PDB file of C-alpha atoms in Angstrom:
ATOM      1  CA  MET A  66      47.874 169.879 189.930  1.00  0.00           C
ATOM      2  CA  GLY A  67      49.709 167.544 192.298  1.00  0.00           C
ATOM      3  CA  PRO A  68      53.251 168.177 191.018  1.00  0.00           C
ATOM      4  CA  GLU A  69      52.792 171.954 191.242  1.00  0.00           C
ATOM      5  CA  LEU A  70      51.410 171.649 194.773  1.00  0.00           C
ATOM      6  CA  MET A  71      54.391 169.502 195.826  1.00  0.00           C
ATOM      7  CA  GLU A  72      56.781 172.095 194.375  1.00  0.00           C
ATOM      8  CA  ARG A  73      55.033 174.824 196.376  1.00  0.00           C
ATOM      9  CA  PHE A  74      55.323 172.727 199.561  1.00  0.00           C
ATOM     10  CA  ARG A  75      59.029 172.301 198.937  1.00  0.00           C
ATOM     11  CA  ASP A  76      59.557 175.997 198.163  1.00  0.00           C
ATOM     12  CA  GLN A  77      57.755 177.026 201.339  1.00  0.00           C
ATOM     13  CA  ALA A  78      59.793 174.616 203.456  1.00  0.00           C
ATOM     14  CA  ALA A  79      63.009 175.979 201.894  1.00  0.00           C
ATOM     15  CA  ARG A  80      61.987 179.562 202.736  1.00  0.00           C
ATOM     16  CA  PHE A  81      61.734 178.501 206.375  1.00  0.00           C
ATOM     17  CA  GLY A  82      65.199 176.946 206.355  1.00  0.00           C
ATOM     18  CA  ALA A  83      64.440 173.275 205.707  1.00  0.00           C
ATOM     19  CA  THR A  84      67.319 171.059 204.697  1.00  0.00           C
ATOM     20  CA  PHE A  85      66.425 168.427 202.108  1.00  0.00           C
ATOM     21  CA  VAL A  86      67.942 164.965 202.352  1.00  0.00           C
ATOM     22  CA  THR A  87      66.779 162.682 199.577  1.00  0.00           C
ATOM     23  CA  ARG A  88      67.836 159.194 200.535  1.00  0.00           C
ATOM     24  CA  LYS A  89      66.097 155.962 201.377  1.00  0.00           C
ATOM     25  CA  ALA A  90      65.594 155.707 205.134  1.00  0.00           C
ATOM     26  CA  THR A  91      66.446 152.262 206.463  1.00  0.00           C
ATOM     27  CA  ARG A  92      65.610 152.959 210.107  1.00  0.00           C
ATOM     28  CA  VAL A  93      64.187 155.804 212.202  1.00  0.00           C
ATOM     29  CA  ASP A  94      64.015 156.523 215.912  1.00  0.00           C
ATOM     30  CA  LEU A  95      61.160 158.925 216.669  1.00  0.00           C
ATOM     31  CA  SER A  96      61.007 158.089 220.391  1.00  0.00           C
ATOM     32  CA  SER A  97      62.861 161.246 221.471  1.00  0.00           C
ATOM     33  CA  ARG A  98      64.189 164.475 220.024  1.00  0.00           C
ATOM     34  CA  PRO A  99      66.279 164.970 218.105  1.00  0.00           C
ATOM     35  CA  PHE A 100      64.839 162.325 215.804  1.00  0.00           C
ATOM     36  CA  ARG A 101      67.455 159.982 214.371  1.00  0.00           C
ATOM     37  CA  ILE A 102      67.380 158.657 210.821  1.00  0.00           C
ATOM     38  CA  TRP A 103      69.625 156.037 209.241  1.00  0.00           C
ATOM     39  CA  THR A 104      69.811 155.895 205.442  1.00  0.00           C
ATOM     40  CA  ASP A 105      71.062 153.478 202.834  1.00  0.00           C
ATOM     41  CA  SER A 106      74.354 155.424 202.723  1.00  0.00           C
ATOM     42  CA  GLY A 107      75.099 155.372 206.448  1.00  0.00           C
ATOM     43  CA  GLY A 108      76.783 153.028 208.869  1.00  0.00           C
ATOM     44  CA  PRO A 109      74.944 150.674 211.227  1.00  0.00           C
ATOM     45  CA  ASP A 110      75.898 152.400 214.515  1.00  0.00           C
ATOM     46  CA  ASP A 111      75.446 156.142 214.010  1.00  0.00           C
ATOM     47  CA  ALA A 112      72.438 157.904 212.569  1.00  0.00           C
ATOM     48  CA  ASP A 113      73.115 159.775 209.326  1.00  0.00           C
ATOM     49  CA  VAL A 114      70.686 162.545 210.217  1.00  0.00           C
ATOM     50  CA  SER A 115      69.472 164.034 213.492  1.00  0.00           C
ATOM     51  CA  THR A 116      66.637 166.546 213.375  1.00  0.00           C
ATOM     52  CA  ARG A 117      64.013 168.286 215.515  1.00  0.00           C
ATOM     53  CA  ALA A 118      61.349 167.926 212.798  1.00  0.00           C
ATOM     54  CA  LEU A 119      60.829 165.427 210.020  1.00  0.00           C
ATOM     55  CA  ILE A 120      58.711 165.346 206.876  1.00  0.00           C
ATOM     56  CA  ALA A 121      58.595 161.797 205.570  1.00  0.00           C
ATOM     57  CA  ALA A 122      57.680 161.823 201.882  1.00  0.00           C
ATOM     58  CA  THR A 123      57.156 158.118 201.403  1.00  0.00           C
ATOM     59  CA  GLY A 124      55.636 158.237 197.935  1.00  0.00           C
ATOM     60  CA  ALA A 125      53.697 155.387 196.466  1.00  0.00           C
ATOM     61  CA  GLN A 126      54.421 152.638 194.041  1.00  0.00           C
ATOM     62  CA  SER A 127      51.824 151.314 191.658  1.00  0.00           C
ATOM     63  CA  LEU A 128      51.474 147.609 191.112  1.00  0.00           C
ATOM     64  CA  MET A 129      52.131 146.896 187.466  1.00  0.00           C
ATOM     65  CA  LEU A 130      50.700 143.947 185.551  1.00  0.00           C
ATOM     66  CA  GLU A 131      54.003 143.277 183.782  1.00  0.00           C
ATOM     67  CA  VAL A 132      52.321 142.420 180.492  1.00  0.00           C
ATOM     68  CA  PRO A 133      53.339 143.309 176.926  1.00  0.00           C
ATOM     69  CA  GLY A 134      52.542 146.894 175.948  1.00  0.00           C
ATOM     70  CA  GLU A 135      52.275 148.150 179.518  1.00  0.00           C
ATOM     71  CA  SER A 136      55.557 150.056 179.813  1.00  0.00           C
ATOM     72  CA  ARG A 137      55.349 151.295 176.222  1.00  0.00           C
ATOM     73  CA  LEU A 138      51.859 152.778 176.713  1.00  0.00           C
ATOM     74  CA  LEU A 139      52.283 154.147 180.234  1.00  0.00           C
ATOM     75  CA  GLY A 140      51.365 157.814 179.918  1.00  0.00           C
ATOM     76  CA  HIS A 141      49.772 157.215 176.502  1.00  0.00           C
ATOM     77  CA  GLY A 142      46.311 156.165 177.650  1.00  0.00           C
ATOM     78  CA  LEU A 143      47.568 153.886 180.426  1.00  0.00           C
ATOM     79  CA  SER A 144      47.663 155.453 183.872  1.00  0.00           C
ATOM     80  CA  THR A 145      48.402 154.211 187.381  1.00  0.00           C
ATOM     81  CA  CYS A 146      46.712 157.125 189.173  1.00  0.00           C
ATOM     82  CA  ALA A 147      43.011 157.845 188.785  1.00  0.00           C
ATOM     83  CA  THR A 148      43.114 161.041 190.829  1.00  0.00           C
ATOM     84  CA  CYS A 149      46.099 162.325 188.850  1.00  0.00           C
ATOM     85  CA  ASP A 150      44.842 161.501 185.371  1.00  0.00           C
ATOM     86  CA  GLY A 151      41.103 160.847 185.548  1.00  0.00           C
ATOM     87  CA  PHE A 152      40.105 164.145 183.950  1.00  0.00           C
ATOM     88  CA  PHE A 153      42.089 163.233 180.815  1.00  0.00           C
ATOM     89  CA  PHE A 154      39.566 160.463 180.153  1.00  0.00           C
ATOM     90  CA  ARG A 155      36.311 162.476 180.203  1.00  0.00           C
ATOM     91  CA  GLU A 156      33.401 160.670 178.553  1.00  0.00           C
ATOM     92  CA  GLN A 157      35.523 157.665 177.663  1.00  0.00           C
ATOM     93  CA  ASP A 158      35.166 154.002 178.563  1.00  0.00           C
ATOM     94  CA  ILE A 159      37.810 153.160 181.168  1.00  0.00           C
ATOM     95  CA  ALA A 160      39.046 149.874 182.648  1.00  0.00           C
ATOM     96  CA  VAL A 161      40.436 149.333 186.140  1.00  0.00           C
ATOM     97  CA  VAL A 162      42.222 146.087 187.029  1.00  0.00           C
ATOM     98  CA  GLY A 163      41.904 144.717 190.560  1.00  0.00           C
ATOM     99  CA  GLY A 164      39.467 143.710 193.242  1.00  0.00           C
ATOM    100  CA  GLY A 165      40.701 145.325 196.449  1.00  0.00           C
ATOM    101  CA  ASP A 166      39.812 148.583 198.138  1.00  0.00           C
ATOM    102  CA  SER A 167      42.302 150.594 196.061  1.00  0.00           C
ATOM    103  CA  ALA A 168      40.907 149.364 192.744  1.00  0.00           C
ATOM    104  CA  LEU A 169      37.332 150.057 193.821  1.00  0.00           C
ATOM    105  CA  GLU A 170      38.247 153.488 195.135  1.00  0.00           C
ATOM    106  CA  GLU A 171      39.877 154.322 191.798  1.00  0.00           C
ATOM    107  CA  ALA A 172      36.908 152.956 189.841  1.00  0.00           C
ATOM    108  CA  LEU A 173      34.432 154.945 191.924  1.00  0.00           C
ATOM    109  CA  PHE A 174      36.484 158.123 191.495  1.00  0.00           C
ATOM    110  CA  LEU A 175      36.697 157.610 187.724  1.00  0.00           C
ATOM    111  CA  THR A 176      32.898 157.470 187.404  1.00  0.00           C
ATOM    112  CA  ARG A 177      32.981 161.262 187.859  1.00  0.00           C
ATOM    113  CA  PHE A 178      34.655 161.564 184.461  1.00  0.00           C
ATOM    114  CA  ALA A 179      34.080 158.370 182.479  1.00  0.00           C
ATOM    115  CA  ARG A 180      31.179 157.248 180.365  1.00  0.00           C
ATOM    116  CA  SER A 181      31.688 153.813 181.929  1.00  0.00           C
ATOM    117  CA  VAL A 182      34.230 151.992 184.097  1.00  0.00           C
ATOM    118  CA  THR A 183      34.847 148.272 183.627  1.00  0.00           C
ATOM    119  CA  LEU A 184      36.379 146.665 186.694  1.00  0.00           C
ATOM    120  CA  ILE A 185      38.401 143.626 185.617  1.00  0.00           C
ATOM    121  CA  HIS A 186      39.063 141.076 188.344  1.00  0.00           C
ATOM    122  CA  ARG A 187      40.741 137.688 188.144  1.00  0.00           C
ATOM    123  CA  ARG A 188      38.406 136.072 190.682  1.00  0.00           C
ATOM    124  CA  LYS A 189      34.659 135.526 191.092  1.00  0.00           C
ATOM    125  CA  GLU A 190      34.439 137.875 194.055  1.00  0.00           C
ATOM    126  CA  LEU A 191      36.090 141.053 195.256  1.00  0.00           C
ATOM    127  CA  ARG A 192      38.584 141.295 198.105  1.00  0.00           C
ATOM    128  CA  ALA A 193      37.542 144.851 198.946  1.00  0.00           C
ATOM    129  CA  SER A 194      35.728 145.787 202.140  1.00  0.00           C
ATOM    130  CA  LYS A 195      31.955 145.312 202.220  1.00  0.00           C
ATOM    131  CA  ILE A 196      31.292 149.052 202.190  1.00  0.00           C
ATOM    132  CA  MET A 197      33.470 149.570 199.102  1.00  0.00           C
ATOM    133  CA  GLN A 198      31.789 146.646 197.358  1.00  0.00           C
ATOM    134  CA  ASP A 199      28.343 148.028 198.164  1.00  0.00           C
ATOM    135  CA  ARG A 200      29.298 151.430 196.744  1.00  0.00           C
ATOM    136  CA  ALA A 201      30.726 149.912 193.568  1.00  0.00           C
ATOM    137  CA  PHE A 202      27.784 147.553 192.997  1.00  0.00           C
ATOM    138  CA  ALA A 203      25.369 150.471 193.463  1.00  0.00           C
ATOM    139  CA  ASN A 204      27.136 152.646 190.879  1.00  0.00           C
ATOM    140  CA  GLU A 205      25.448 152.209 187.519  1.00  0.00           C
ATOM    141  CA  LYS A 206      28.558 153.341 185.624  1.00  0.00           C
ATOM    142  CA  ILE A 207      30.636 150.406 186.899  1.00  0.00           C
ATOM    143  CA  VAL A 208      30.502 147.128 184.974  1.00  0.00           C
ATOM    144  CA  PHE A 209      32.236 144.025 186.379  1.00  0.00           C
ATOM    145  CA  ARG A 210      34.270 141.580 184.320  1.00  0.00           C
ATOM    146  CA  TRP A 211      34.867 138.513 186.503  1.00  0.00           C
ATOM    147  CA  ASP A 212      37.388 135.687 186.179  1.00  0.00           C
ATOM    148  CA  THR A 213      39.470 137.684 183.739  1.00  0.00           C
ATOM    149  CA  THR A 214      43.146 138.539 183.580  1.00  0.00           C
ATOM    150  CA  VAL A 215      44.740 141.153 181.357  1.00  0.00           C
ATOM    151  CA  ASN A 216      47.482 139.598 179.235  1.00  0.00           C
ATOM    152  CA  GLU A 217      48.395 142.582 177.073  1.00  0.00           C
ATOM    153  CA  VAL A 218      47.836 146.320 176.684  1.00  0.00           C
ATOM    154  CA  LEU A 219      47.025 146.958 173.037  1.00  0.00           C
ATOM    155  CA  GLY A 220      47.763 150.048 170.986  1.00  0.00           C
ATOM    156  CA  ASP A 221      50.098 151.782 168.614  1.00  0.00           C
ATOM    157  CA  GLY A 222      51.091 155.088 170.219  1.00  0.00           C
ATOM    158  CA  LYS A 223      48.090 155.092 172.534  1.00  0.00           C
ATOM    159  CA  VAL A 224      45.946 152.473 174.265  1.00  0.00           C
ATOM    160  CA  SER A 225      43.307 150.952 171.992  1.00  0.00           C
ATOM    161  CA  GLY A 226      42.257 148.031 174.191  1.00  0.00           C
ATOM    162  CA  LEU A 227      43.219 145.207 176.480  1.00  0.00           C
ATOM    163  CA  GLY A 228      44.023 141.631 175.563  1.00  0.00           C
ATOM    164  CA  GLY A 229      42.597 139.292 178.161  1.00  0.00           C
ATOM    165  CA  ALA A 230      41.967 135.698 178.996  1.00  0.00           C
ATOM    166  CA  GLN A 231      38.565 135.011 180.459  1.00  0.00           C
ATOM    167  CA  ARG A 232      38.453 131.860 182.554  1.00  0.00           C
ATOM    168  CA  GLY A 233      34.771 131.780 183.287  1.00  0.00           C
ATOM    169  CA  ASN A 234      31.646 133.858 183.348  1.00  0.00           C
ATOM    170  CA  ARG A 235      29.514 135.190 186.136  1.00  0.00           C
TER     171      ARG A 235
END
């Protein structure tokens, strides 16, 4: 699992003498050694940290829909990471919201586990690259729901469905 792997990375780095600084970097200079890093707690003139090596753990932030039910059901049938949580949804019908490369990549990955994947997109066409579109259109497990926005995540304790507004039909 991802969290366990990250913990092992951290433990190994600590065994080799790594110092951990968990702050938001506001500026870096990687043009010469030692590398210089400014953080949100440092002054504008002097780097907070100088180092010969740097591991930048930038993380990722999911785009949320900001609709009713979303925060309440996150982790209770609503996920923002297909690769992290896909196996929890074996042989279920899954929905993915979006039309870019990331959404299509997630939808394609989820077809390994799901009975079906419905890709919900607010437009009549995808924004994803041609190759990603071709892969998604060729996958018989992916169904497209065009011109649709999700207005609510439904469920009491766990996701039971999505409330949407369909603007048209394709």
